[in-house]
PDB file of C-alpha atoms and ligand atoms in Angstrom:
ATOM      1  CA  MET A   1       0.000   0.000   0.000  1.00 45.00           C
ATOM      2  CA  SER A   2       1.361   3.428  -0.902  1.00 47.00           C
ATOM      3  CA  TYR A   3       1.894   6.005   1.801  1.00 44.00           C
ATOM      4  CA  THR A   4      -0.978   8.187   0.555  1.00 47.00           C
ATOM      5  CA  ALA A   5      -3.378   5.238   0.340  1.00 50.00           C
ATOM      6  CA  PHE A   6      -2.324   4.209   3.844  1.00 45.00           C
ATOM      7  CA  PHE A   7      -2.919   7.708   5.152  1.00 45.00           C
ATOM      8  CA  ARG A   8      -6.322   7.930   3.416  1.00 51.00           C
ATOM      9  CA  LYS A   9      -7.358   4.648   4.983  1.00 50.00           C
ATOM     10  CA  HIS A  10      -6.071   5.529   8.452  1.00 51.00           C
ATOM     11  CA  SER A  11      -6.317   9.327   8.431  1.00 51.00           C
ATOM     12  CA  LYS A  12      -8.906   9.285  11.214  1.00 45.00           C
ATOM     13  CA  TRP A  13      -6.393   7.682  13.566  1.00 47.00           C
ATOM     14  CA  ALA A  14      -3.549   9.892  12.460  1.00 47.00           C
ATOM     15  CA  LEU A  15      -5.655  12.976  13.141  1.00 45.00           C
ATOM     16  CA  LEU A  16      -6.771  11.639  16.497  1.00 45.00           C
ATOM     17  CA  GLY A  17      -3.117  10.995  17.355  1.00 44.00           C
ATOM     18  CA  ILE A  18      -2.181  14.540  16.380  1.00 42.00           C
ATOM     19  CA  CYS A  19      -5.023  15.971  18.484  1.00 44.00           C
ATOM     20  CA  LEU A  20      -4.102  13.913  21.532  1.00 45.00           C
ATOM     21  CA  PHE A  21      -0.471  14.895  21.129  1.00 43.00           C
ATOM     22  CA  GLN A  22      -1.289  18.580  20.850  1.00 46.00           C
ATOM     23  CA  ASN A  23      -3.666  18.347  23.767  1.00 44.00           C
ATOM     24  CA  SER A  24      -1.039  16.701  25.938  1.00 44.00           C
ATOM     25  CA  GLN A  25       1.223  19.671  25.239  1.00 46.00           C
ATOM     26  CA  ALA A  26      -1.290  22.004  26.843  1.00 51.00           C
ATOM     27  CA  PHE A  27      -1.316  20.371  30.279  1.00 58.00           C
ATOM     28  CA  ALA A  28      -0.526  22.846  33.002  1.00 67.00           C
ATOM     29  CA  TRP A  29       2.431  22.263  35.381  1.00 84.00           C
ATOM     30  CA  GLY A  30       2.550  19.024  33.290  1.00 91.00           C
ATOM     31  CA  GLN A  31       1.300  15.804  34.798  1.00 96.00           C
ATOM     32  CA  THR A  32       4.525  15.294  36.732  1.00 98.00           C
ATOM     33  CA  GLY A  33       4.556  18.728  38.385  1.00 98.00           C
ATOM     34  CA  HIS A  34       0.999  18.291  39.687  1.00 98.00           C
ATOM     35  CA  ARG A  35       1.620  14.751  40.926  1.00 98.00           C
ATOM     36  CA  VAL A  36       4.781  15.843  42.748  1.00 98.00           C
ATOM     37  CA  THR A  37       3.079  18.731  44.591  1.00 98.00           C
ATOM     38  CA  ALA A  38       0.137  16.478  45.532  1.00 98.00           C
ATOM     39  CA  ASN A  39       2.391  13.639  46.621  1.00 98.00           C
ATOM     40  CA  ILE A  40       4.514  15.938  48.802  1.00 98.00           C
ATOM     41  CA  ALA A  41       1.271  17.255  50.327  1.00 98.00           C
ATOM     42  CA  GLU A  42       0.215  13.750  51.459  1.00 98.00           C
ATOM     43  CA  GLN A  43       3.122  13.785  53.921  1.00 97.00           C
ATOM     44  CA  TYR A  44       2.037  17.030  55.583  1.00 98.00           C
ATOM     45  CA  LEU A  45      -1.694  16.334  55.995  1.00 98.00           C
ATOM     46  CA  SER A  46      -3.192  16.180  59.469  1.00 98.00           C
ATOM     47  CA  ALA A  47      -4.879  12.922  60.520  1.00 98.00           C
ATOM     48  CA  ASP A  48      -8.197  14.742  60.465  1.00 98.00           C
ATOM     49  CA  ALA A  49      -7.740  16.066  56.924  1.00 98.00           C
ATOM     50  CA  LYS A  50      -6.592  12.623  55.747  1.00 98.00           C
ATOM     51  CA  ALA A  51      -9.740  10.999  57.097  1.00 98.00           C
ATOM     52  CA  LYS A  52     -11.995  13.597  55.481  1.00 98.00           C
ATOM     53  CA  ILE A  53     -10.202  13.256  52.140  1.00 98.00           C
ATOM     54  CA  ALA A  54     -10.558   9.466  52.331  1.00 98.00           C
ATOM     55  CA  ALA A  55     -14.304   9.925  52.803  1.00 98.00           C
ATOM     56  CA  ILE A  56     -14.461  12.013  49.610  1.00 98.00           C
ATOM     57  CA  TYR A  57     -12.132   9.884  47.481  1.00 98.00           C
ATOM     58  CA  PRO A  58     -11.862   6.455  49.177  1.00 98.00           C
ATOM     59  CA  THR A  59      -9.743   4.814  46.469  1.00 98.00           C
ATOM     60  CA  LYS A  60      -7.637   7.597  44.996  1.00 98.00           C
ATOM     61  CA  SER A  61      -4.432   9.331  46.051  1.00 98.00           C
ATOM     62  CA  LEU A  62      -4.013  13.112  45.919  1.00 98.00           C
ATOM     63  CA  ALA A  63      -1.485  12.587  43.110  1.00 98.00           C
ATOM     64  CA  GLU A  64      -4.127  10.755  41.102  1.00 98.00           C
ATOM     65  CA  ILE A  65      -6.766  13.456  41.497  1.00 98.00           C
ATOM     66  CA  SER A  66      -4.311  16.338  40.970  1.00 98.00           C
ATOM     67  CA  THR A  67      -4.419  16.073  37.165  1.00 98.00           C
ATOM     68  CA  ILE A  68      -8.174  15.557  36.654  1.00 98.00           C
ATOM     69  CA  ALA A  69      -8.753  19.277  35.976  1.00 98.00           C
ATOM     70  CA  ASP A  70      -6.348  19.112  33.006  1.00 96.00           C
ATOM     71  CA  GLU A  71      -7.379  15.682  31.736  1.00 96.00           C
ATOM     72  CA  MET A  72     -11.024  16.717  31.590  1.00 97.00           C
ATOM     73  CA  ARG A  73     -10.145  19.522  29.184  1.00 95.00           C
ATOM     74  CA  SER A  74     -10.624  17.072  26.316  1.00 95.00           C
ATOM     75  CA  ASP A  75     -14.280  16.715  27.393  1.00 97.00           C
ATOM     76  CA  PRO A  76     -16.397  18.651  24.875  1.00 97.00           C
ATOM     77  CA  SER A  77     -18.884  20.068  27.410  1.00 98.00           C
ATOM     78  CA  GLU A  78     -19.129  23.823  27.886  1.00 97.00           C
ATOM     79  CA  PHE A  79     -18.029  23.487  31.517  1.00 97.00           C
ATOM     80  CA  TRP A  80     -14.657  21.951  30.601  1.00 97.00           C
ATOM     81  CA  GLN A  81     -14.152  23.890  27.366  1.00 96.00           C
ATOM     82  CA  LYS A  82     -15.154  27.372  28.519  1.00 95.00           C
ATOM     83  CA  THR A  83     -16.345  27.880  32.079  1.00 96.00           C
ATOM     84  CA  SER A  84     -13.458  26.275  33.923  1.00 97.00           C
ATOM     85  CA  SER A  85     -10.551  27.205  31.654  1.00 96.00           C
ATOM     86  CA  PRO A  86      -9.716  30.553  33.381  1.00 96.00           C
ATOM     87  CA  TRP A  87      -9.621  28.762  36.750  1.00 97.00           C
ATOM     88  CA  HIS A  88      -6.031  27.621  36.119  1.00 97.00           C
ATOM     89  CA  TYR A  89      -4.330  31.012  36.356  1.00 97.00           C
ATOM     90  CA  VAL A  90      -4.579  34.637  37.454  1.00 96.00           C
ATOM     91  CA  SER A  91      -3.622  37.720  35.481  1.00 95.00           C
ATOM     92  CA  VAL A  92      -1.807  40.487  37.306  1.00 95.00           C
ATOM     93  CA  PRO A  93      -0.467  43.414  35.268  1.00 93.00           C
ATOM     94  CA  GLU A  94       3.153  44.411  35.813  1.00 92.00           C
ATOM     95  CA  GLY A  95       3.572  46.685  38.815  1.00 90.00           C
ATOM     96  CA  SER A  96       0.170  45.787  40.203  1.00 90.00           C
ATOM     97  CA  ASP A  97      -0.924  43.612  43.113  1.00 89.00           C
ATOM     98  CA  TYR A  98      -3.513  40.884  42.824  1.00 91.00           C
ATOM     99  CA  SER A  99      -6.948  42.208  43.519  1.00 83.00           C
ATOM    100  CA  ALA A 100      -9.728  39.780  42.745  1.00 70.00           C
ATOM    101  CA  ALA A 101     -12.296  42.462  42.067  1.00 65.00           C
ATOM    102  CA  LYS A 102     -10.210  44.127  39.395  1.00 74.00           C
ATOM    103  CA  HIS A 103      -8.756  41.194  37.494  1.00 71.00           C
ATOM    104  CA  ALA A 104     -11.053  38.176  37.644  1.00 81.00           C
ATOM    105  CA  PRO A 105     -13.070  37.493  34.463  1.00 84.00           C
ATOM    106  CA  SER A 106     -16.810  36.907  34.900  1.00 89.00           C
ATOM    107  CA  GLN A 107     -16.534  33.130  35.376  1.00 92.00           C
ATOM    108  CA  GLY A 108     -13.727  33.663  37.917  1.00 95.00           C
ATOM    109  CA  ASP A 109     -10.001  32.955  37.942  1.00 96.00           C
ATOM    110  CA  ALA A 110      -7.781  30.595  39.924  1.00 97.00           C
ATOM    111  CA  TYR A 111      -8.102  32.709  43.080  1.00 96.00           C
ATOM    112  CA  THR A 112     -11.887  33.106  43.088  1.00 96.00           C
ATOM    113  CA  ALA A 113     -12.378  29.463  41.999  1.00 98.00           C
ATOM    114  CA  LEU A 114     -10.198  28.324  44.904  1.00 98.00           C
ATOM    115  CA  LEU A 115     -12.296  30.309  47.394  1.00 98.00           C
ATOM    116  CA  SER A 116     -15.533  29.040  45.952  1.00 98.00           C
ATOM    117  CA  PHE A 117     -14.405  25.371  45.963  1.00 98.00           C
ATOM    118  CA  SER A 118     -13.223  25.815  49.562  1.00 98.00           C
ATOM    119  CA  ALA A 119     -16.728  26.978  50.512  1.00 98.00           C
ATOM    120  CA  THR A 120     -18.119  23.824  48.864  1.00 98.00           C
ATOM    121  CA  LEU A 121     -15.797  21.572  50.870  1.00 97.00           C
ATOM    122  CA  LYS A 122     -16.865  23.265  54.100  1.00 96.00           C
ATOM    123  CA  ASN A 123     -20.566  23.145  53.264  1.00 98.00           C
ATOM    124  CA  PRO A 124     -22.292  20.236  55.059  1.00 96.00           C
ATOM    125  CA  GLU A 125     -25.117  20.345  52.478  1.00 98.00           C
ATOM    126  CA  ALA A 126     -22.812  19.770  49.476  1.00 98.00           C
ATOM    127  CA  THR A 127     -23.200  16.441  47.668  1.00 98.00           C
ATOM    128  CA  LEU A 128     -20.346  13.928  47.432  1.00 98.00           C
ATOM    129  CA  GLN A 129     -20.025  14.732  43.743  1.00 98.00           C
ATOM    130  CA  ASP A 130     -19.677  18.466  44.470  1.00 98.00           C
ATOM    131  CA  LYS A 131     -17.050  17.720  47.100  1.00 98.00           C
ATOM    132  CA  GLN A 132     -15.076  15.527  44.718  1.00 98.00           C
ATOM    133  CA  LEU A 133     -15.030  18.265  42.087  1.00 98.00           C
ATOM    134  CA  ALA A 134     -14.038  20.838  44.717  1.00 98.00           C
ATOM    135  CA  LEU A 135     -11.240  18.700  46.159  1.00 98.00           C
ATOM    136  CA  HIS A 136      -9.580  17.808  42.880  1.00 98.00           C
ATOM    137  CA  PHE A 137      -9.735  21.430  41.723  1.00 98.00           C
ATOM    138  CA  ILE A 138      -8.265  22.731  44.989  1.00 98.00           C
ATOM    139  CA  VAL A 139      -5.287  20.341  44.768  1.00 98.00           C
ATOM    140  CA  HIS A 140      -4.796  21.303  41.116  1.00 98.00           C
ATOM    141  CA  ILE A 141      -5.195  25.078  41.461  1.00 98.00           C
ATOM    142  CA  ILE A 142      -2.763  25.405  44.377  1.00 98.00           C
ATOM    143  CA  GLY A 143      -0.210  23.554  42.235  1.00 98.00           C
ATOM    144  CA  ASP A 144      -0.872  25.819  39.243  1.00 98.00           C
ATOM    145  CA  LEU A 145      -0.514  29.015  41.295  1.00 98.00           C
ATOM    146  CA  HIS A 146       3.029  27.942  42.197  1.00 98.00           C
ATOM    147  CA  GLN A 147       4.045  27.846  38.513  1.00 98.00           C
ATOM    148  CA  PRO A 148       5.291  31.447  38.113  1.00 98.00           C
ATOM    149  CA  LEU A 149       3.692  31.886  34.682  1.00 98.00           C
ATOM    150  CA  HIS A 150       0.267  30.937  36.015  1.00 98.00           C
ATOM    151  CA  ALA A 151       0.371  34.436  37.456  1.00 97.00           C
ATOM    152  CA  GLY A 152       0.799  36.054  34.049  1.00 96.00           C
ATOM    153  CA  ASP A 153       0.837  39.800  33.374  1.00 95.00           C
ATOM    154  CA  GLY A 154      -2.126  39.576  30.993  1.00 94.00           C
ATOM    155  CA  THR A 155      -0.124  40.431  27.837  1.00 96.00           C
ATOM    156  CA  ASP A 156       1.207  37.074  26.549  1.00 98.00           C
ATOM    157  CA  ARG A 157      -1.073  34.346  27.949  1.00 97.00           C
ATOM    158  CA  GLY A 158       1.390  33.544  30.694  1.00 98.00           C
ATOM    159  CA  GLY A 159       4.316  33.167  28.294  1.00 98.00           C
ATOM    160  CA  ASN A 160       2.410  30.917  25.841  1.00 98.00           C
ATOM    161  CA  ASP A 161       2.995  33.587  23.179  1.00 98.00           C
ATOM    162  CA  VAL A 162       6.754  33.654  23.802  1.00 98.00           C
ATOM    163  CA  LYS A 163       7.886  31.179  21.155  1.00 98.00           C
ATOM    164  CA  LEU A 164      11.354  29.720  21.559  1.00 98.00           C
ATOM    165  CA  GLU A 165      13.476  26.599  21.272  1.00 98.00           C
ATOM    166  CA  PHE A 166      14.088  24.444  24.299  1.00 98.00           C
ATOM    167  CA  PHE A 167      16.869  21.891  23.734  1.00 98.00           C
ATOM    168  CA  TRP A 168      16.478  22.311  19.962  1.00 98.00           C
ATOM    169  CA  GLU A 169      12.745  21.695  19.884  1.00 98.00           C
ATOM    170  CA  ASN A 170      10.036  24.265  19.240  1.00 98.00           C
ATOM    171  CA  SER A 171       8.381  25.297  22.456  1.00 98.00           C
ATOM    172  CA  ASN A 172       7.245  28.377  24.334  1.00 98.00           C
ATOM    173  CA  LEU A 173       8.157  29.878  27.676  1.00 98.00           C
ATOM    174  CA  HIS A 174       4.972  28.716  29.386  1.00 98.00           C
ATOM    175  CA  ARG A 175       5.541  25.121  28.316  1.00 98.00           C
ATOM    176  CA  VAL A 176       9.167  25.224  29.434  1.00 98.00           C
ATOM    177  CA  TRP A 177       7.910  26.061  32.931  1.00 98.00           C
ATOM    178  CA  ASP A 178       4.910  23.682  32.945  1.00 98.00           C
ATOM    179  CA  SER A 179       6.879  20.635  31.889  1.00 98.00           C
ATOM    180  CA  GLY A 180      10.089  21.301  29.897  1.00 98.00           C
ATOM    181  CA  ILE A 181      12.480  21.804  32.810  1.00 98.00           C
ATOM    182  CA  ILE A 182      10.822  19.065  34.884  1.00 98.00           C
ATOM    183  CA  ASP A 183      10.659  16.403  32.167  1.00 98.00           C
ATOM    184  CA  ARG A 184      14.263  17.034  31.161  1.00 97.00           C
ATOM    185  CA  GLN A 185      15.326  15.502  34.502  1.00 97.00           C
ATOM    186  CA  GLN A 186      13.774  12.141  33.542  1.00 97.00           C
ATOM    187  CA  LEU A 187      12.544  11.306  37.020  1.00 98.00           C
ATOM    188  CA  SER A 188       9.242   9.671  37.902  1.00 98.00           C
ATOM    189  CA  PHE A 189       6.902  11.652  40.126  1.00 98.00           C
ATOM    190  CA  THR A 190       7.697   9.373  43.066  1.00 98.00           C
ATOM    191  CA  GLU A 191      11.443   9.838  42.560  1.00 98.00           C
ATOM    192  CA  TRP A 192      10.911  13.606  42.421  1.00 98.00           C
ATOM    193  CA  THR A 193       8.852  13.430  45.619  1.00 98.00           C
ATOM    194  CA  ASN A 194      11.454  11.412  47.510  1.00 98.00           C
ATOM    195  CA  TRP A 195      14.264  13.719  46.519  1.00 97.00           C
ATOM    196  CA  LEU A 196      12.398  16.929  47.185  1.00 98.00           C
ATOM    197  CA  THR A 197      10.744  15.899  50.445  1.00 98.00           C
ATOM    198  CA  GLN A 198      14.066  14.898  52.027  1.00 97.00           C
ATOM    199  CA  LYS A 199      15.295  18.422  51.480  1.00 98.00           C
ATOM    200  CA  ILE A 200      12.396  20.195  53.181  1.00 98.00           C
ATOM    201  CA  SER A 201      13.532  20.988  56.718  1.00 98.00           C
ATOM    202  CA  PRO A 202      10.906  21.447  59.452  1.00 97.00           C
ATOM    203  CA  GLU A 203      11.884  25.147  59.561  1.00 98.00           C
ATOM    204  CA  MET A 204      11.233  25.548  55.829  1.00 98.00           C
ATOM    205  CA  ALA A 205       7.893  23.759  56.067  1.00 98.00           C
ATOM    206  CA  LYS A 206       6.911  25.992  58.961  1.00 97.00           C
ATOM    207  CA  GLN A 207       7.913  29.133  57.136  1.00 98.00           C
ATOM    208  CA  TRP A 208       5.866  28.108  54.078  1.00 98.00           C
ATOM    209  CA  GLN A 209       2.652  27.353  55.999  1.00 96.00           C
ATOM    210  CA  THR A 210       0.817  30.448  54.804  1.00 97.00           C
ATOM    211  CA  THR A 211      -2.603  29.612  53.406  1.00 98.00           C
ATOM    212  CA  ASP A 212      -3.253  33.016  51.811  1.00 98.00           C
ATOM    213  CA  PRO A 213      -3.210  32.467  48.017  1.00 97.00           C
ATOM    214  CA  ARG A 214      -2.308  36.131  47.491  1.00 96.00           C
ATOM    215  CA  VAL A 215       1.068  35.460  49.097  1.00 97.00           C
ATOM    216  CA  TRP A 216       1.730  32.524  46.710  1.00 98.00           C
ATOM    217  CA  ILE A 217       0.669  34.725  43.775  1.00 97.00           C
ATOM    218  CA  LYS A 218       3.014  37.490  44.862  1.00 96.00           C
ATOM    219  CA  GLU A 219       5.924  35.049  44.995  1.00 98.00           C
ATOM    220  CA  SER A 220       5.052  33.756  41.525  1.00 98.00           C
ATOM    221  CA  ILE A 221       5.016  37.297  40.169  1.00 97.00           C
ATOM    222  CA  GLN A 222       8.449  37.951  41.660  1.00 97.00           C
ATOM    223  CA  LEU A 223       9.828  34.840  39.961  1.00 98.00           C
ATOM    224  CA  ARG A 224       7.978  35.626  36.723  1.00 97.00           C
ATOM    225  CA  ASN A 225       9.963  38.807  36.356  1.00 94.00           C
ATOM    226  CA  ASN A 226      13.285  36.943  36.278  1.00 97.00           C
ATOM    227  CA  ILE A 227      12.545  34.106  33.893  1.00 98.00           C
ATOM    228  CA  TYR A 228      11.975  35.873  30.568  1.00 98.00           C
ATOM    229  CA  PRO A 229      15.100  34.919  28.614  1.00 98.00           C
ATOM    230  CA  GLN A 230      17.268  37.245  26.529  1.00 97.00           C
ATOM    231  CA  GLU A 231      17.786  34.590  23.863  1.00 97.00           C
ATOM    232  CA  GLU A 232      15.486  32.426  21.762  1.00 98.00           C
ATOM    233  CA  LYS A 233      17.409  29.161  22.012  1.00 98.00           C
ATOM    234  CA  LEU A 234      17.367  27.789  25.530  1.00 98.00           C
ATOM    235  CA  SER A 235      19.205  24.708  26.727  1.00 98.00           C
ATOM    236  CA  TRP A 236      21.708  23.748  29.444  1.00 98.00           C
ATOM    237  CA  SER A 237      22.368  27.129  30.925  1.00 98.00           C
ATOM    238  CA  TYR A 238      18.667  28.035  31.243  1.00 98.00           C
ATOM    239  CA  GLN A 239      17.931  24.591  32.696  1.00 98.00           C
ATOM    240  CA  TYR A 240      20.810  24.896  35.168  1.00 98.00           C
ATOM    241  CA  GLN A 241      19.876  28.431  36.147  1.00 98.00           C
ATOM    242  CA  HIS A 242      16.177  27.773  36.823  1.00 98.00           C
ATOM    243  CA  LEU A 243      15.993  24.174  38.064  1.00 98.00           C
ATOM    244  CA  PRO A 244      16.500  25.274  41.717  1.00 98.00           C
ATOM    245  CA  GLU A 245      13.480  27.612  41.408  1.00 98.00           C
ATOM    246  CA  VAL A 246      11.334  24.885  39.874  1.00 98.00           C
ATOM    247  CA  LYS A 247      12.284  22.495  42.679  1.00 98.00           C
ATOM    248  CA  GLN A 248      11.461  25.056  45.342  1.00 98.00           C
ATOM    249  CA  ARG A 249       8.094  25.897  43.786  1.00 98.00           C
ATOM    250  CA  LEU A 250       7.204  22.176  43.738  1.00 98.00           C
ATOM    251  CA  GLN A 251       8.211  21.865  47.409  1.00 98.00           C
ATOM    252  CA  MET A 252       6.292  24.985  48.401  1.00 98.00           C
ATOM    253  CA  GLY A 253       3.243  23.954  46.371  1.00 98.00           C
ATOM    254  CA  GLY A 254       3.210  20.594  48.177  1.00 98.00           C
ATOM    255  CA  VAL A 255       3.498  22.105  51.649  1.00 98.00           C
ATOM    256  CA  ARG A 256       0.765  24.645  50.833  1.00 98.00           C
ATOM    257  CA  ILE A 257      -1.703  22.075  49.438  1.00 98.00           C
ATOM    258  CA  ALA A 258      -1.441  20.283  52.796  1.00 98.00           C
ATOM    259  CA  ALA A 259      -1.578  23.474  54.869  1.00 98.00           C
ATOM    260  CA  TYR A 260      -4.624  24.676  52.941  1.00 98.00           C
ATOM    261  CA  LEU A 261      -6.504  21.377  53.210  1.00 98.00           C
ATOM    262  CA  ASN A 262      -5.585  21.089  56.912  1.00 98.00           C
ATOM    263  CA  SER A 263      -7.070  24.521  57.472  1.00 98.00           C
ATOM    264  CA  ILE A 264     -10.384  23.978  55.665  1.00 97.00           C
ATOM    265  CA  LEU A 265     -11.116  20.327  56.458  1.00 95.00           C
TER     266      LEU A 265
HETATM  267  N1  ADE H   1      -4.069  32.271  29.342  1.00 60.41           N
HETATM  268  C1  ADE H   1      -3.967  33.554  29.708  1.00 60.41           C
HETATM  269  N2  ADE H   1      -3.111  33.731  30.732  1.00 60.41           N
HETATM  270  C2  ADE H   1      -2.657  32.491  31.026  1.00 60.41           C
HETATM  271  C3  ADE H   1      -1.765  31.988  32.001  1.00 60.41           C
HETATM  272  N3  ADE H   1      -1.148  32.783  32.875  1.00 60.41           N
HETATM  273  N4  ADE H   1      -1.552  30.669  32.033  1.00 60.41           N
HETATM  274  C4  ADE H   1      -2.170  29.851  31.162  1.00 60.41           C
HETATM  275  N5  ADE H   1      -3.015  30.252  30.220  1.00 60.41           N
HETATM  276  C5  ADE H   1      -3.267  31.567  30.156  1.00 60.41           C
HETATM  277 ZN1   ZN H   2      -4.055  23.703  35.383  1.00 60.41          ZN
HETATM  278 ZN1   ZN H   3       0.388  25.926  32.478  1.00 60.41          ZN
END
C-alpha cells in the first residue's frame, strides 16, 4: 500500500493521534509537576484532613486526582471547554498587586475558583459529587498558582505567546515552565517526591505554611519577572539556572496544598 493510500485509509487515527499529542502539550504544570506537589502534600496532611479526604475519594491518592482538571479539558462540554478554563491562572499586570475584584473574568479565575471550591468543601449540604469536584480542583489550582507563569501579566497568555526553542525543539516559555524543565530531569513523580521531600527541613515547612493564596501569587510574580530569557534558544544554561526555582516551587506547592486542606477540612 502506498503512503498516501495508507494515510487515506487511516487518516482518522492519524488525526486523532495529532489531536491527543497537541492536547497533551497544553497540560498545566505538566502531569509530573501536579503529581509531585500532591504527593509531597500527602506527607504534611493532618490525621483529620486525611480521614476527610478518604471519605471524599476512598480509592484515589491526591497525586491521582491532581491532574483531573487538566485531563477533563478534552471533554467537549461547555463546563470543561469554557467555564473552567480561566480557573487555572490569574492575570496580574506588571507593577500591580492581585486584587480579585479588578482582574477576575466573569466566570472567575484561579483565586476566586479556589475560594468558591473551599466553601463547597466546608458546606455540610454539598453532595459527594460536588465535594469531589471541589477537592480535585483545589489540589490542582494550588499547584498551578506555584508555577510562576500561572500568574501572568495579561499580555502574553502567561508566556504561551513567547515562542522559543528548548533543547532544539520548538516550544514556548509557558511550556518550558509547565513541563520542559521538569521532564528534562527524567525522574518519575515518586522519585521527584522522595528527593524533594528529604530536602524540606521542618523550619522551611513551617515558614511556608501560609494559606493566603495572594502570598503565593506574589511570589510567583516575583519569579515571573526573572525568567523571561534574553535569547530564543534555551538549553543547558537556562535549565541549570532555573531548576533550583522549579524544585522550590514544587516543594512549596506541596506544603501549601497540605496546609490549605488542613485549614479547611
Ligand atoms: N491564558 C492567559 N493567561 C494564562 C496563564 N497565565 N496561564 C495559562 N493560560 C493563560
Ligand atoms: Zn491547570
Ligand atoms: Zn500551564
